[in-house]
mmCIF file with all atom_site columns, C-alpha atoms in Angstrom:
data_model
loop_
_atom_site.group_PDB
_atom_site.id
_atom_site.type_symbol
_atom_site.label_atom_id
_atom_site.label_alt_id
_atom_site.label_comp_id
_atom_site.label_asym_id
_atom_site.label_entity_id
_atom_site.label_seq_id
_atom_site.pdbx_PDB_ins_code
_atom_site.Cartn_x
_atom_site.Cartn_y
_atom_site.Cartn_z
_atom_site.occupancy
_atom_site.B_iso_or_equiv
_atom_site.pdbx_formal_charge
_atom_site.auth_seq_id
_atom_site.auth_comp_id
_atom_site.auth_asym_id
_atom_site.auth_atom_id
_atom_site.pdbx_PDB_model_num
ATOM 1   C CA . SER A 1 1   ? -12.862 37.607 28.620 1.00 69.00 ? 1   SER A CA 1
ATOM 2   C CA . GLN A 1 2   ? -16.121 38.907 27.275 1.00 79.00 ? 2   GLN A CA 1
ATOM 3   C CA . GLN A 1 3   ? -19.715 38.336 28.391 1.00 83.00 ? 3   GLN A CA 1
ATOM 4   C CA . GLY A 1 4   ? -22.635 37.711 26.454 1.00 89.00 ? 4   GLY A CA 1
ATOM 5   C CA . GLU A 1 5   ? -26.124 39.457 26.353 1.00 92.00 ? 5   GLU A CA 1
ATOM 6   C CA . GLU A 1 6   ? -28.711 37.210 26.513 1.00 94.00 ? 6   GLU A CA 1
ATOM 7   C CA . ASP A 1 7   ? -32.355 37.868 24.576 1.00 95.00 ? 7   ASP A CA 1
ATOM 8   C CA . PRO A 1 8   ? -35.240 38.070 26.006 1.00 97.00 ? 8   PRO A CA 1
ATOM 9   C CA . GLN A 1 9   ? -34.591 38.658 29.258 1.00 96.00 ? 9   GLN A CA 1
ATOM 10  C CA . ALA A 1 10  ? -37.823 36.428 30.272 1.00 97.00 ? 10  ALA A CA 1
ATOM 11  C CA . LEU A 1 11  ? -39.607 33.750 28.468 1.00 97.00 ? 11  LEU A CA 1
ATOM 12  C CA . SER A 1 12  ? -42.844 31.988 29.599 1.00 98.00 ? 12  SER A CA 1
ATOM 13  C CA . ILE A 1 13  ? -43.969 29.268 27.684 1.00 97.00 ? 13  ILE A CA 1
ATOM 14  C CA . GLN A 1 14  ? -46.631 26.170 27.650 1.00 97.00 ? 14  GLN A CA 1
ATOM 15  C CA . GLU A 1 15  ? -45.256 22.689 27.718 1.00 98.00 ? 15  GLU A CA 1
ATOM 16  C CA . GLY A 1 16  ? -44.726 20.971 24.336 1.00 97.00 ? 16  GLY A CA 1
ATOM 17  C CA . GLU A 1 17  ? -43.783 24.742 22.913 1.00 98.00 ? 17  GLU A CA 1
ATOM 18  C CA . ASN A 1 18  ? -40.302 25.488 21.708 1.00 98.00 ? 18  ASN A CA 1
ATOM 19  C CA . ALA A 1 19  ? -38.240 28.061 23.197 1.00 98.00 ? 19  ALA A CA 1
ATOM 20  C CA . THR A 1 20  ? -35.691 30.046 21.459 1.00 98.00 ? 20  THR A CA 1
ATOM 21  C CA . MET A 1 21  ? -33.019 32.381 23.218 1.00 98.00 ? 21  MET A CA 1
ATOM 22  C CA . ASN A 1 22  ? -30.558 34.694 21.722 1.00 97.00 ? 22  ASN A CA 1
ATOM 23  C CA . CYS A 1 23  ? -27.101 35.968 22.231 1.00 96.00 ? 23  CYS A CA 1
ATOM 24  C CA . SER A 1 24  ? -25.203 38.648 21.040 1.00 96.00 ? 24  SER A CA 1
ATOM 25  C CA . TYR A 1 25  ? -21.398 39.049 21.935 1.00 93.00 ? 25  TYR A CA 1
ATOM 26  C CA . LYS A 1 26  ? -18.856 42.017 20.859 1.00 92.00 ? 26  LYS A CA 1
ATOM 27  C CA . THR A 1 27  ? -15.508 40.371 19.570 1.00 86.00 ? 27  THR A CA 1
ATOM 28  C CA . SER A 1 28  ? -14.236 37.575 18.068 1.00 88.00 ? 28  SER A CA 1
ATOM 29  C CA . ILE A 1 29  ? -14.284 34.013 19.981 1.00 87.00 ? 29  ILE A CA 1
ATOM 30  C CA . ASN A 1 30  ? -12.899 30.666 19.127 1.00 87.00 ? 30  ASN A CA 1
ATOM 31  C CA . ASN A 1 31  ? -16.147 28.618 20.621 1.00 90.00 ? 31  ASN A CA 1
ATOM 32  C CA . LEU A 1 32  ? -19.487 29.679 22.450 1.00 93.00 ? 32  LEU A CA 1
ATOM 33  C CA . GLN A 1 33  ? -21.072 27.984 25.392 1.00 93.00 ? 33  GLN A CA 1
ATOM 34  C CA . TRP A 1 34  ? -24.488 27.788 26.642 1.00 95.00 ? 34  TRP A CA 1
ATOM 35  C CA . TYR A 1 35  ? -24.917 26.916 30.446 1.00 95.00 ? 35  TYR A CA 1
ATOM 36  C CA . ARG A 1 36  ? -28.360 26.501 32.348 1.00 97.00 ? 36  ARG A CA 1
ATOM 37  C CA . GLN A 1 37  ? -29.140 27.090 36.011 1.00 97.00 ? 37  GLN A CA 1
ATOM 38  C CA . ASN A 1 38  ? -32.080 25.560 37.984 1.00 95.00 ? 38  ASN A CA 1
ATOM 39  C CA . SER A 1 39  ? -33.032 27.948 40.922 1.00 91.00 ? 39  SER A CA 1
ATOM 40  C CA . GLY A 1 40  ? -30.107 28.234 43.814 1.00 88.00 ? 40  GLY A CA 1
ATOM 41  C CA . ARG A 1 41  ? -28.344 25.798 41.953 1.00 92.00 ? 41  ARG A CA 1
ATOM 42  C CA . GLY A 1 42  ? -24.904 25.219 39.936 1.00 93.00 ? 42  GLY A CA 1
ATOM 43  C CA . LEU A 1 43  ? -24.169 26.004 36.672 1.00 95.00 ? 43  LEU A CA 1
ATOM 44  C CA . VAL A 1 44  ? -24.889 22.985 34.319 1.00 95.00 ? 44  VAL A CA 1
ATOM 45  C CA . HIS A 1 45  ? -23.108 22.852 30.619 1.00 93.00 ? 45  HIS A CA 1
ATOM 46  C CA . LEU A 1 46  ? -25.245 22.154 28.050 1.00 95.00 ? 46  LEU A CA 1
ATOM 47  C CA . ILE A 1 47  ? -23.431 22.600 24.695 1.00 94.00 ? 47  ILE A CA 1
ATOM 48  C CA . LEU A 1 48  ? -20.400 23.879 23.293 1.00 92.00 ? 48  LEU A CA 1
ATOM 49  C CA . ILE A 1 49  ? -20.205 25.110 19.711 1.00 94.00 ? 49  ILE A CA 1
ATOM 50  C CA . ARG A 1 50  ? -16.670 26.235 17.821 1.00 92.00 ? 50  ARG A CA 1
ATOM 51  C CA . SER A 1 51  ? -16.429 29.124 15.721 1.00 92.00 ? 51  SER A CA 1
ATOM 52  C CA . ASN A 1 52  ? -16.039 27.151 12.604 1.00 94.00 ? 52  ASN A CA 1
ATOM 53  C CA . GLU A 1 53  ? -19.323 25.455 13.349 1.00 96.00 ? 53  GLU A CA 1
ATOM 54  C CA . ARG A 1 54  ? -22.837 26.701 12.194 1.00 97.00 ? 54  ARG A CA 1
ATOM 55  C CA . GLU A 1 55  ? -24.835 24.247 13.657 1.00 98.00 ? 55  GLU A CA 1
ATOM 56  C CA . LYS A 1 56  ? -24.938 21.715 16.575 1.00 97.00 ? 56  LYS A CA 1
ATOM 57  C CA . HIS A 1 57  ? -27.922 19.612 18.057 1.00 97.00 ? 57  HIS A CA 1
ATOM 58  C CA . SER A 1 58  ? -27.881 17.772 21.731 1.00 95.00 ? 58  SER A CA 1
ATOM 59  C CA . GLY A 1 59  ? -31.099 15.797 22.454 1.00 97.00 ? 59  GLY A CA 1
ATOM 60  C CA . ARG A 1 60  ? -34.081 18.567 22.446 1.00 97.00 ? 60  ARG A CA 1
ATOM 61  C CA . LEU A 1 61  ? -31.293 21.262 21.945 1.00 98.00 ? 61  LEU A CA 1
ATOM 62  C CA . ARG A 1 62  ? -30.129 23.236 18.480 1.00 98.00 ? 62  ARG A CA 1
ATOM 63  C CA . VAL A 1 63  ? -27.399 25.927 18.792 1.00 98.00 ? 63  VAL A CA 1
ATOM 64  C CA . THR A 1 64  ? -26.500 28.080 16.065 1.00 98.00 ? 64  THR A CA 1
ATOM 65  C CA . LEU A 1 65  ? -23.997 30.273 15.952 1.00 97.00 ? 65  LEU A CA 1
ATOM 66  C CA . ASP A 1 66  ? -23.461 33.460 13.368 1.00 97.00 ? 66  ASP A CA 1
ATOM 67  C CA . THR A 1 67  ? -20.031 34.408 13.814 1.00 95.00 ? 67  THR A CA 1
ATOM 68  C CA . SER A 1 68  ? -20.322 37.277 10.741 1.00 95.00 ? 68  SER A CA 1
ATOM 69  C CA . LYS A 1 69  ? -23.451 39.142 13.602 1.00 96.00 ? 69  LYS A CA 1
ATOM 70  C CA . LYS A 1 70  ? -21.583 38.223 16.214 1.00 95.00 ? 70  LYS A CA 1
ATOM 71  C CA . SER A 1 71  ? -25.054 35.903 17.443 1.00 97.00 ? 71  SER A CA 1
ATOM 72  C CA . SER A 1 72  ? -26.110 32.552 18.568 1.00 97.00 ? 72  SER A CA 1
ATOM 73  C CA . SER A 1 73  ? -29.557 31.232 19.372 1.00 98.00 ? 73  SER A CA 1
ATOM 74  C CA . LEU A 1 74  ? -30.316 28.306 21.553 1.00 98.00 ? 74  LEU A CA 1
ATOM 75  C CA . LEU A 1 75  ? -33.646 26.324 20.804 1.00 98.00 ? 75  LEU A CA 1
ATOM 76  C CA . ILE A 1 76  ? -35.503 23.979 23.214 1.00 98.00 ? 76  ILE A CA 1
ATOM 77  C CA . THR A 1 77  ? -37.586 21.758 20.992 1.00 98.00 ? 77  THR A CA 1
ATOM 78  C CA . ALA A 1 78  ? -40.913 20.365 22.941 1.00 98.00 ? 78  ALA A CA 1
ATOM 79  C CA . SER A 1 79  ? -40.116 22.339 26.591 1.00 98.00 ? 79  SER A CA 1
ATOM 80  C CA . ARG A 1 80  ? -41.036 20.611 29.700 1.00 97.00 ? 80  ARG A CA 1
ATOM 81  C CA . ALA A 1 81  ? -41.623 21.826 32.950 1.00 97.00 ? 81  ALA A CA 1
ATOM 82  C CA . ALA A 1 82  ? -38.051 20.615 34.126 1.00 96.00 ? 82  ALA A CA 1
ATOM 83  C CA . ASP A 1 83  ? -36.486 23.031 31.644 1.00 98.00 ? 83  ASP A CA 1
ATOM 84  C CA . THR A 1 84  ? -37.773 25.902 33.799 1.00 98.00 ? 84  THR A CA 1
ATOM 85  C CA . ALA A 1 85  ? -34.570 27.533 34.463 1.00 97.00 ? 85  ALA A CA 1
ATOM 86  C CA . SER A 1 86  ? -32.164 30.717 33.576 1.00 97.00 ? 86  SER A CA 1
ATOM 87  C CA . TYR A 1 87  ? -29.704 30.009 30.616 1.00 97.00 ? 87  TYR A CA 1
ATOM 88  C CA . PHE A 1 88  ? -26.698 31.874 30.006 1.00 95.00 ? 88  PHE A CA 1
ATOM 89  C CA . CYS A 1 89  ? -24.411 31.980 26.686 1.00 94.00 ? 89  CYS A CA 1
ATOM 90  C CA . ALA A 1 90  ? -20.383 32.352 27.614 1.00 91.00 ? 90  ALA A CA 1
ATOM 91  C CA . PRO A 1 91  ? -18.524 33.510 24.619 1.00 90.00 ? 91  PRO A CA 1
ATOM 92  C CA . GLY A 1 92  ? -15.478 31.725 25.239 1.00 76.00 ? 92  GLY A CA 1
ATOM 93  C CA . TYR A 1 93  ? -12.088 32.428 24.527 1.00 62.00 ? 93  TYR A CA 1
ATOM 94  C CA . SER A 1 94  ? -10.590 32.684 27.951 1.00 62.00 ? 94  SER A CA 1
ATOM 95  C CA . THR A 1 95  ? -12.015 32.892 31.221 1.00 66.00 ? 95  THR A CA 1
ATOM 96  C CA . LEU A 1 96  ? -15.715 32.785 31.083 1.00 78.00 ? 96  LEU A CA 1
ATOM 97  C CA . THR A 1 97  ? -17.932 35.381 32.226 1.00 84.00 ? 97  THR A CA 1
ATOM 98  C CA . PHE A 1 98  ? -21.621 35.525 31.785 1.00 89.00 ? 98  PHE A CA 1
ATOM 99  C CA . GLY A 1 99  ? -24.299 37.985 31.221 1.00 89.00 ? 99  GLY A CA 1
ATOM 100 C CA . LYS A 1 100 ? -27.550 38.488 32.894 1.00 93.00 ? 100 LYS A CA 1
ATOM 101 C CA . GLY A 1 101 ? -29.431 35.418 31.228 1.00 95.00 ? 101 GLY A CA 1
ATOM 102 C CA . THR A 1 102 ? -32.843 34.187 30.148 1.00 97.00 ? 102 THR A CA 1
ATOM 103 C CA . MET A 1 103 ? -35.104 32.893 32.903 1.00 97.00 ? 103 MET A CA 1
ATOM 104 C CA . LEU A 1 104 ? -37.093 30.391 31.115 1.00 98.00 ? 104 LEU A CA 1
ATOM 105 C CA . LEU A 1 105 ? -40.736 29.501 32.581 1.00 98.00 ? 105 LEU A CA 1
ATOM 106 C CA . VAL A 1 106 ? -42.421 26.140 31.015 1.00 98.00 ? 106 VAL A CA 1
ATOM 107 C CA . SER A 1 107 ? -46.110 26.211 32.760 1.00 97.00 ? 107 SER A CA 1
ATOM 108 C CA . PRO A 1 108 ? -47.629 22.627 32.909 1.00 92.00 ? 108 PRO A CA 1
ATOM 109 C CA . ASP B 2 1   ? -16.091 10.772 38.299 1.00 51.00 ? 1   ASP B CA 1
ATOM 110 C CA . THR B 2 2   ? -17.259 14.485 37.231 1.00 58.00 ? 2   THR B CA 1
ATOM 111 C CA . GLU B 2 3   ? -18.129 16.053 40.351 1.00 92.00 ? 3   GLU B CA 1
ATOM 112 C CA . VAL B 2 4   ? -17.329 19.400 41.842 1.00 97.00 ? 4   VAL B CA 1
ATOM 113 C CA . THR B 2 5   ? -17.954 19.001 45.659 1.00 97.00 ? 5   THR B CA 1
ATOM 114 C CA . GLN B 2 6   ? -18.270 22.127 47.558 1.00 98.00 ? 6   GLN B CA 1
ATOM 115 C CA . THR B 2 7   ? -18.562 22.296 51.406 1.00 97.00 ? 7   THR B CA 1
ATOM 116 C CA . PRO B 2 8   ? -20.833 23.531 53.057 1.00 97.00 ? 8   PRO B CA 1
ATOM 117 C CA . LYS B 2 9   ? -23.853 23.812 51.257 1.00 96.00 ? 9   LYS B CA 1
ATOM 118 C CA . HIS B 2 10  ? -25.208 26.366 53.661 1.00 97.00 ? 10  HIS B CA 1
ATOM 119 C CA . LEU B 2 11  ? -23.085 28.701 56.224 1.00 97.00 ? 11  LEU B CA 1
ATOM 120 C CA . VAL B 2 12  ? -24.152 31.484 58.553 1.00 96.00 ? 12  VAL B CA 1
ATOM 121 C CA . MET B 2 13  ? -21.368 33.586 60.089 1.00 94.00 ? 13  MET B CA 1
ATOM 122 C CA . GLY B 2 14  ? -21.284 36.960 62.044 1.00 92.00 ? 14  GLY B CA 1
ATOM 123 C CA . MET B 2 15  ? -19.100 39.671 60.541 1.00 91.00 ? 15  MET B CA 1
ATOM 124 C CA . THR B 2 16  ? -16.204 39.101 63.116 1.00 91.00 ? 16  THR B CA 1
ATOM 125 C CA . ASN B 2 17  ? -16.154 35.341 62.300 1.00 91.00 ? 17  ASN B CA 1
ATOM 126 C CA . LYS B 2 18  ? -13.285 33.449 60.177 1.00 95.00 ? 18  LYS B CA 1
ATOM 127 C CA . LYS B 2 19  ? -14.618 30.823 58.008 1.00 96.00 ? 19  LYS B CA 1
ATOM 128 C CA . SER B 2 20  ? -13.738 29.028 54.778 1.00 98.00 ? 20  SER B CA 1
ATOM 129 C CA . LEU B 2 21  ? -15.404 27.597 51.714 1.00 98.00 ? 21  LEU B CA 1
ATOM 130 C CA . LYS B 2 22  ? -13.787 24.446 50.318 1.00 98.00 ? 22  LYS B CA 1
ATOM 131 C CA . CYS B 2 23  ? -14.407 23.150 46.800 1.00 98.00 ? 23  CYS B CA 1
ATOM 132 C CA . GLU B 2 24  ? -13.062 19.638 45.646 1.00 98.00 ? 24  GLU B CA 1
ATOM 133 C CA . GLN B 2 25  ? -12.543 17.821 42.375 1.00 97.00 ? 25  GLN B CA 1
ATOM 134 C CA . HIS B 2 26  ? -10.880 14.790 41.136 1.00 93.00 ? 26  HIS B CA 1
ATOM 135 C CA . MET B 2 27  ? -11.445 14.998 37.172 1.00 92.00 ? 27  MET B CA 1
ATOM 136 C CA . GLY B 2 28  ? -7.221  16.260 36.817 1.00 91.00 ? 28  GLY B CA 1
ATOM 137 C CA . HIS B 2 29  ? -8.471  19.871 35.840 1.00 92.00 ? 29  HIS B CA 1
ATOM 138 C CA . ARG B 2 30  ? -5.404  22.165 36.437 1.00 91.00 ? 30  ARG B CA 1
ATOM 139 C CA . ALA B 2 31  ? -7.722  25.660 36.136 1.00 91.00 ? 31  ALA B CA 1
ATOM 140 C CA . MET B 2 32  ? -10.272 26.226 39.238 1.00 94.00 ? 32  MET B CA 1
ATOM 141 C CA . TYR B 2 33  ? -12.537 29.097 39.817 1.00 95.00 ? 33  TYR B CA 1
ATOM 142 C CA . TRP B 2 34  ? -14.656 31.117 42.380 1.00 97.00 ? 34  TRP B CA 1
ATOM 143 C CA . TYR B 2 35  ? -17.835 32.364 41.259 1.00 97.00 ? 35  TYR B CA 1
ATOM 144 C CA . LYS B 2 36  ? -20.158 34.974 43.239 1.00 97.00 ? 36  LYS B CA 1
ATOM 145 C CA . GLN B 2 37  ? -23.680 35.131 42.535 1.00 97.00 ? 37  GLN B CA 1
ATOM 146 C CA . LYS B 2 38  ? -26.254 37.334 44.199 1.00 96.00 ? 38  LYS B CA 1
ATOM 147 C CA . ALA B 2 39  ? -30.046 36.824 43.881 1.00 93.00 ? 39  ALA B CA 1
ATOM 148 C CA . LYS B 2 40  ? -31.539 36.930 40.233 1.00 90.00 ? 40  LYS B CA 1
ATOM 149 C CA . LYS B 2 41  ? -28.067 38.118 38.772 1.00 93.00 ? 41  LYS B CA 1
ATOM 150 C CA . PRO B 2 42  ? -25.512 36.068 36.993 1.00 93.00 ? 42  PRO B CA 1
ATOM 151 C CA . PRO B 2 43  ? -22.244 34.419 38.229 1.00 94.00 ? 43  PRO B CA 1
ATOM 152 C CA . GLU B 2 44  ? -19.630 37.235 38.859 1.00 94.00 ? 44  GLU B CA 1
ATOM 153 C CA . LEU B 2 45  ? -16.040 35.709 38.323 1.00 94.00 ? 45  LEU B CA 1
ATOM 154 C CA . MET B 2 46  ? -14.059 36.545 41.758 1.00 96.00 ? 46  MET B CA 1
ATOM 155 C CA . PHE B 2 47  ? -10.628 34.366 41.234 1.00 95.00 ? 47  PHE B CA 1
ATOM 156 C CA . VAL B 2 48  ? -9.148  31.903 38.573 1.00 93.00 ? 48  VAL B CA 1
ATOM 157 C CA . TYR B 2 49  ? -6.103  29.845 39.312 1.00 94.00 ? 49  TYR B CA 1
ATOM 158 C CA . SER B 2 50  ? -3.976  28.142 36.709 1.00 91.00 ? 50  SER B CA 1
ATOM 159 C CA . TYR B 2 51  ? -1.783  25.150 37.851 1.00 93.00 ? 51  TYR B CA 1
ATOM 160 C CA . GLU B 2 52  ? -2.154  26.172 41.247 1.00 94.00 ? 52  GLU B CA 1
ATOM 161 C CA . LYS B 2 53  ? -1.369  29.558 41.057 1.00 94.00 ? 53  LYS B CA 1
ATOM 162 C CA . LEU B 2 54  ? -3.875  32.752 41.164 1.00 95.00 ? 54  LEU B CA 1
ATOM 163 C CA . SER B 2 55  ? -3.956  33.888 37.862 1.00 91.00 ? 55  SER B CA 1
ATOM 164 C CA . ILE B 2 56  ? -6.927  36.346 38.139 1.00 89.00 ? 56  ILE B CA 1
ATOM 165 C CA . ASN B 2 57  ? -8.198  38.390 41.153 1.00 92.00 ? 57  ASN B CA 1
ATOM 166 C CA . GLU B 2 58  ? -11.321 40.433 39.666 1.00 91.00 ? 58  GLU B CA 1
ATOM 167 C CA . SER B 2 59  ? -10.564 43.258 42.380 1.00 92.00 ? 59  SER B CA 1
ATOM 168 C CA . VAL B 2 60  ? -12.011 41.155 45.278 1.00 96.00 ? 60  VAL B CA 1
ATOM 169 C CA . PRO B 2 61  ? -11.971 42.812 48.594 1.00 96.00 ? 61  PRO B CA 1
ATOM 170 C CA . SER B 2 62  ? -9.386  41.373 50.534 1.00 96.00 ? 62  SER B CA 1
ATOM 171 C CA . ARG B 2 63  ? -11.764 39.773 53.349 1.00 96.00 ? 63  ARG B CA 1
ATOM 172 C CA . PHE B 2 64  ? -11.979 37.483 50.524 1.00 98.00 ? 64  PHE B CA 1
ATOM 173 C CA . SER B 2 65  ? -8.330  35.171 50.616 1.00 98.00 ? 65  SER B CA 1
ATOM 174 C CA . PRO B 2 66  ? -8.329  32.095 48.195 1.00 98.00 ? 66  PRO B CA 1
ATOM 175 C CA . GLU B 2 67  ? -5.879  29.500 48.491 1.00 98.00 ? 67  GLU B CA 1
ATOM 176 C CA . CYS B 2 68  ? -5.189  26.439 46.071 1.00 97.00 ? 68  CYS B CA 1
ATOM 177 C CA . PRO B 2 69  ? -3.594  23.896 48.342 1.00 96.00 ? 69  PRO B CA 1
ATOM 178 C CA . ASN B 2 70  ? -3.152  21.396 45.581 1.00 94.00 ? 70  ASN B CA 1
ATOM 179 C CA . SER B 2 71  ? -4.444  20.669 41.908 1.00 91.00 ? 71  SER B CA 1
ATOM 180 C CA . SER B 2 72  ? -8.023  19.044 43.817 1.00 96.00 ? 72  SER B CA 1
ATOM 181 C CA . LEU B 2 73  ? -8.374  21.680 46.335 1.00 98.00 ? 73  LEU B CA 1
ATOM 182 C CA . LEU B 2 74  ? -9.824  25.399 46.108 1.00 98.00 ? 74  LEU B CA 1
ATOM 183 C CA . ASN B 2 75  ? -10.387 26.902 49.331 1.00 98.00 ? 75  ASN B CA 1
ATOM 184 C CA . LEU B 2 76  ? -11.871 30.262 50.104 1.00 98.00 ? 76  LEU B CA 1
ATOM 185 C CA . HIS B 2 77  ? -10.937 32.217 53.441 1.00 98.00 ? 77  HIS B CA 1
ATOM 186 C CA . LEU B 2 78  ? -13.387 34.717 54.986 1.00 97.00 ? 78  LEU B CA 1
ATOM 187 C CA . HIS B 2 79  ? -12.979 37.281 57.695 1.00 95.00 ? 79  HIS B CA 1
ATOM 188 C CA . ALA B 2 80  ? -14.613 40.413 58.140 1.00 94.00 ? 80  ALA B CA 1
ATOM 189 C CA . LEU B 2 81  ? -17.462 40.017 55.753 1.00 95.00 ? 81  LEU B CA 1
ATOM 190 C CA . GLN B 2 82  ? -20.222 42.528 55.554 1.00 96.00 ? 82  GLN B CA 1
ATOM 191 C CA . PRO B 2 83  ? -24.109 41.748 55.082 1.00 96.00 ? 83  PRO B CA 1
ATOM 192 C CA . GLU B 2 84  ? -24.025 42.836 51.281 1.00 96.00 ? 84  GLU B CA 1
ATOM 193 C CA . ASP B 2 85  ? -21.535 39.881 50.779 1.00 97.00 ? 85  ASP B CA 1
ATOM 194 C CA . SER B 2 86  ? -24.157 37.166 51.105 1.00 97.00 ? 86  SER B CA 1
ATOM 195 C CA . ALA B 2 87  ? -24.648 35.263 48.492 1.00 97.00 ? 87  ALA B CA 1
ATOM 196 C CA . LEU B 2 88  ? -24.093 31.752 46.434 1.00 98.00 ? 88  LEU B CA 1
ATOM 197 C CA . TYR B 2 89  ? -20.381 31.032 45.904 1.00 98.00 ? 89  TYR B CA 1
ATOM 198 C CA . LEU B 2 90  ? -19.872 28.884 42.935 1.00 97.00 ? 90  LEU B CA 1
ATOM 199 C CA . CYS B 2 91  ? -16.688 26.804 42.254 1.00 97.00 ? 91  CYS B CA 1
ATOM 200 C CA . ALA B 2 92  ? -15.924 25.495 38.957 1.00 95.00 ? 92  ALA B CA 1
ATOM 201 C CA . SER B 2 93  ? -13.058 23.594 37.390 1.00 94.00 ? 93  SER B CA 1
ATOM 202 C CA . SER B 2 94  ? -11.960 23.347 33.740 1.00 91.00 ? 94  SER B CA 1
ATOM 203 C CA . TRP B 2 95  ? -9.245  21.853 31.480 1.00 85.00 ? 95  TRP B CA 1
ATOM 204 C CA . THR B 2 96  ? -6.591  24.420 30.826 1.00 77.00 ? 96  THR B CA 1
ATOM 205 C CA . SER B 2 97  ? -4.201  25.119 27.910 1.00 67.00 ? 97  SER B CA 1
ATOM 206 C CA . GLY B 2 98  ? -1.602  27.926 28.410 1.00 62.00 ? 98  GLY B CA 1
ATOM 207 C CA . GLY B 2 99  ? -3.464  29.179 31.493 1.00 58.00 ? 99  GLY B CA 1
ATOM 208 C CA . ARG B 2 100 ? -6.594  29.255 29.212 1.00 61.00 ? 100 ARG B CA 1
ATOM 209 C CA . ASN B 2 101 ? -9.536  27.638 29.512 1.00 61.00 ? 101 ASN B CA 1
ATOM 210 C CA . THR B 2 102 ? -9.967  25.132 26.927 1.00 66.00 ? 102 THR B CA 1
ATOM 211 C CA . GLY B 2 103 ? -13.648 24.188 27.312 1.00 76.00 ? 103 GLY B CA 1
ATOM 212 C CA . GLU B 2 104 ? -16.317 23.682 29.493 1.00 86.00 ? 104 GLU B CA 1
ATOM 213 C CA . LEU B 2 105 ? -16.455 24.712 33.319 1.00 90.00 ? 105 LEU B CA 1
ATOM 214 C CA . PHE B 2 106 ? -17.745 22.240 35.534 1.00 93.00 ? 106 PHE B CA 1
ATOM 215 C CA . PHE B 2 107 ? -19.849 23.752 38.460 1.00 95.00 ? 107 PHE B CA 1
ATOM 216 C CA . GLY B 2 108 ? -20.169 22.898 41.690 1.00 97.00 ? 108 GLY B CA 1
ATOM 217 C CA . GLU B 2 109 ? -23.645 23.224 43.515 1.00 96.00 ? 109 GLU B CA 1
ATOM 218 C CA . GLY B 2 110 ? -22.348 25.997 45.374 1.00 97.00 ? 110 GLY B CA 1
ATOM 219 C CA . SER B 2 111 ? -22.421 27.332 49.057 1.00 97.00 ? 111 SER B CA 1
ATOM 220 C CA . ARG B 2 112 ? -25.103 29.614 50.394 1.00 97.00 ? 112 ARG B CA 1
ATOM 221 C CA . LEU B 2 113 ? -23.276 32.220 52.728 1.00 97.00 ? 113 LEU B CA 1
ATOM 222 C CA . THR B 2 114 ? -25.613 34.338 54.615 1.00 97.00 ? 114 THR B CA 1
ATOM 223 C CA . VAL B 2 115 ? -23.639 36.982 56.549 1.00 96.00 ? 115 VAL B CA 1
ATOM 224 C CA . LEU B 2 116 ? -25.401 38.334 59.850 1.00 94.00 ? 116 LEU B CA 1
#
């Protein structure tokens, strides 16, 4: 298994703004997942994008995947204070391991 | 029912105690996981069970002893822990095919362990 590397490590925005975070990985994958973790809670699965997909949407989330660059991005549009959390990408092939994540702070 | 239930939510134990963390899911998943998470760090994989058999042990010290008594239950037995073992212990489950995770992990809310 491999872990992704999220960038930036921390992101601070105002409510209503968009938040973009990136993920890079090293070896080929069959899918990539994004998870959210509110402070002290369990992780929640947000979205899974397969290696043959370039873009996927789910509500206010938009995920892209560029397998040639081995990178993915997660865009949260019209952010809310409730989006404050850590976000992890997980390049999946077998068992999932997690990178350091991006800590997003959305201020009212 | 798409829930992974972990008990207890909080546990305080001394270094000589023996305690257990429990995890339960009824989604029919045949892969179950233990992760350990220290403050401000990502979850670290500890153990993976696939079809009730231990398939991955990430070089975890023997003071942590996992057990999967059936396809719905996963335990983590704790004995002679150290203060540095204090952490959030997360259980997860997923579908599996041929021993490989095939999709999303469903996480419990974790058990917050403090070792005195």
